[in-house]
PDB file of C-alpha atoms in Angstrom:
ATOM      1  CA  MET A   1      15.522  25.552   2.309  1.00  0.00           C
ATOM      2  CA  ASP A   2      13.781  28.916   2.328  1.00  0.00           C
ATOM      3  CA  LYS A   3      10.094  28.667   3.010  1.00  0.00           C
ATOM      4  CA  LYS A   4       7.711  30.969   1.196  1.00  0.00           C
ATOM      5  CA  ARG A   5       4.102  31.887   1.851  1.00  0.00           C
ATOM      6  CA  TRP A   6       1.556  32.361  -0.906  1.00  0.00           C
ATOM      7  CA  LYS A   7      -1.932  33.741  -0.575  1.00  0.00           C
ATOM      8  CA  MET A   8      -4.021  32.486  -3.482  1.00  0.00           C
ATOM      9  CA  THR A   9      -7.526  33.734  -4.159  1.00  0.00           C
ATOM     10  CA  ILE A  10      -9.383  31.432  -6.521  1.00  0.00           C
ATOM     11  CA  SER A  11     -12.394  32.600  -8.544  1.00  0.00           C
ATOM     12  CA  GLY A  12     -15.014  30.664 -10.486  1.00  0.00           C
ATOM     13  CA  LYS A  13     -17.264  27.781  -9.478  1.00  0.00           C
ATOM     14  CA  VAL A  14     -15.202  26.865  -6.425  1.00  0.00           C
ATOM     15  CA  GLN A  15     -17.714  26.675  -3.577  1.00  0.00           C
ATOM     16  CA  GLY A  16     -19.934  23.649  -3.050  1.00  0.00           C
ATOM     17  CA  VAL A  17     -17.719  21.471  -5.271  1.00  0.00           C
ATOM     18  CA  TYR A  18     -15.340  19.961  -2.667  1.00  0.00           C
ATOM     19  CA  TYR A  19     -12.658  22.544  -3.532  1.00  0.00           C
ATOM     20  CA  ARG A  20     -11.438  23.242   0.032  1.00  0.00           C
ATOM     21  CA  ALA A  21     -11.259  19.593   1.080  1.00  0.00           C
ATOM     22  CA  SER A  22      -9.538  18.603  -2.171  1.00  0.00           C
ATOM     23  CA  THR A  23      -7.052  21.449  -1.732  1.00  0.00           C
ATOM     24  CA  GLU A  24      -6.367  20.231   1.802  1.00  0.00           C
ATOM     25  CA  GLU A  25      -5.608  16.727   0.499  1.00  0.00           C
ATOM     26  CA  GLU A  26      -3.275  18.036  -2.219  1.00  0.00           C
ATOM     27  CA  ALA A  27      -1.483  20.486   0.093  1.00  0.00           C
ATOM     28  CA  ARG A  28      -0.900  17.775   2.694  1.00  0.00           C
ATOM     29  CA  ARG A  29       0.394  15.418  -0.016  1.00  0.00           C
ATOM     30  CA  LEU A  30       2.880  18.140  -1.006  1.00  0.00           C
ATOM     31  CA  GLY A  31       3.910  18.747   2.628  1.00  0.00           C
ATOM     32  CA  LEU A  32       2.532  22.301   2.798  1.00  0.00           C
ATOM     33  CA  CYS A  33       1.085  24.053   5.845  1.00  0.00           C
ATOM     34  CA  GLY A  34      -1.745  26.591   5.904  1.00  0.00           C
ATOM     35  CA  TYR A  35      -5.471  26.581   5.183  1.00  0.00           C
ATOM     36  CA  ALA A  36      -8.245  26.918   2.621  1.00  0.00           C
ATOM     37  CA  ARG A  37     -11.469  28.780   3.335  1.00  0.00           C
ATOM     38  CA  ASN A  38     -14.541  30.065   1.528  1.00  0.00           C
ATOM     39  CA  LEU A  39     -14.904  33.813   1.164  1.00  0.00           C
ATOM     40  CA  PRO A  40     -18.304  35.546   1.356  1.00  0.00           C
ATOM     41  CA  ASP A  41     -18.031  36.666  -2.298  1.00  0.00           C
ATOM     42  CA  GLY A  42     -17.912  33.076  -3.627  1.00  0.00           C
ATOM     43  CA  ARG A  43     -14.136  32.767  -4.000  1.00  0.00           C
ATOM     44  CA  VAL A  44     -11.787  30.481  -2.059  1.00  0.00           C
ATOM     45  CA  GLU A  45      -8.727  31.757  -0.208  1.00  0.00           C
ATOM     46  CA  VAL A  46      -5.700  29.492   0.185  1.00  0.00           C
ATOM     47  CA  ILE A  47      -2.793  30.417   2.447  1.00  0.00           C
ATOM     48  CA  ALA A  48       0.102  28.004   2.035  1.00  0.00           C
ATOM     49  CA  GLU A  49       3.665  27.868   3.331  1.00  0.00           C
ATOM     50  CA  GLY A  50       6.423  25.656   1.975  1.00  0.00           C
ATOM     51  CA  SER A  51       9.174  25.492  -0.609  1.00  0.00           C
ATOM     52  CA  PRO A  52       8.777  27.475  -3.839  1.00  0.00           C
ATOM     53  CA  GLU A  53       8.518  24.211  -5.813  1.00  0.00           C
ATOM     54  CA  GLU A  54       5.769  22.826  -3.553  1.00  0.00           C
ATOM     55  CA  LEU A  55       3.875  26.106  -3.842  1.00  0.00           C
ATOM     56  CA  ARG A  56       4.156  26.056  -7.647  1.00  0.00           C
ATOM     57  CA  GLN A  57       2.799  22.514  -7.670  1.00  0.00           C
ATOM     58  CA  LEU A  58      -0.171  23.522  -5.495  1.00  0.00           C
ATOM     59  CA  HIS A  59      -0.807  26.528  -7.746  1.00  0.00           C
ATOM     60  CA  GLN A  60      -0.844  24.233 -10.801  1.00  0.00           C
ATOM     61  CA  TRP A  61      -3.316  21.937  -9.044  1.00  0.00           C
ATOM     62  CA  CYS A  62      -5.505  24.895  -8.014  1.00  0.00           C
ATOM     63  CA  LEU A  63      -5.846  25.955 -11.661  1.00  0.00           C
ATOM     64  CA  GLU A  64      -8.019  22.856 -12.181  1.00  0.00           C
ATOM     65  CA  GLY A  65      -9.172  21.881  -8.698  1.00  0.00           C
ATOM     66  CA  PRO A  66     -11.548  18.955  -8.199  1.00  0.00           C
ATOM     67  CA  PRO A  67     -13.612  17.657 -11.147  1.00  0.00           C
ATOM     68  CA  ALA A  68     -16.758  19.737 -10.437  1.00  0.00           C
ATOM     69  CA  ALA A  69     -14.838  23.031 -10.093  1.00  0.00           C
ATOM     70  CA  LYS A  70     -14.562  25.623 -12.864  1.00  0.00           C
ATOM     71  CA  VAL A  71     -11.633  27.932 -12.043  1.00  0.00           C
ATOM     72  CA  THR A  72     -11.659  31.252 -13.921  1.00  0.00           C
ATOM     73  CA  ASP A  73      -8.820  33.109 -12.171  1.00  0.00           C
ATOM     74  CA  ILE A  74      -6.207  32.817  -9.426  1.00  0.00           C
ATOM     75  CA  GLU A  75      -4.616  35.855  -7.805  1.00  0.00           C
ATOM     76  CA  VAL A  76      -1.291  35.088  -6.087  1.00  0.00           C
ATOM     77  CA  GLU A  77       0.324  37.299  -3.474  1.00  0.00           C
ATOM     78  CA  GLU A  78       3.697  36.287  -2.053  1.00  0.00           C
ATOM     79  CA  GLN A  79       4.005  37.034   1.655  1.00  0.00           C
ATOM     80  CA  ARG A  80       6.631  36.440   4.311  1.00  0.00           C
ATOM     81  CA  ALA A  81       6.434  32.950   5.799  1.00  0.00           C
ATOM     82  CA  ASN A  82       6.138  33.061   9.570  1.00  0.00           C
ATOM     83  CA  GLY A  83       5.766  29.377  10.467  1.00  0.00           C
ATOM     84  CA  GLU A  84       2.458  29.831  12.278  1.00  0.00           C
ATOM     85  CA  PHE A  85       0.950  26.668  10.747  1.00  0.00           C
ATOM     86  CA  HIS A  86       1.805  23.091  11.703  1.00  0.00           C
ATOM     87  CA  ASN A  87      -0.351  21.383   9.069  1.00  0.00           C
ATOM     88  CA  PHE A  88      -2.876  22.206   6.355  1.00  0.00           C
ATOM     89  CA  GLY A  89      -6.590  22.392   7.108  1.00  0.00           C
ATOM     90  CA  VAL A  90      -9.952  23.759   6.100  1.00  0.00           C
ATOM     91  CA  ARG A  91     -11.285  26.811   7.887  1.00  0.00           C
ATOM     92  CA  TYR A  92     -14.996  27.467   8.229  1.00  0.00           C
TER      93      TYR A  92
END
């Protein structure tokens, strides 16, 4: 299985609504590695590595996020997977 790496930048009401922690739970459920972190401009950055199908499923989840979130846009950039992550976590 070829692993892929996606960098997703999520815009909208995504900080202070449990978005990072919820993303961590979903990514771990899917078996992905990487992290979610808040950006200074109010967006959330998600770096995830895994199979293309797992990444598509996380992307679909990120379109909604947790109940209090209001996602307005997601930018996706495919990058080369390098296996640097061993699990998925939240970065502060």
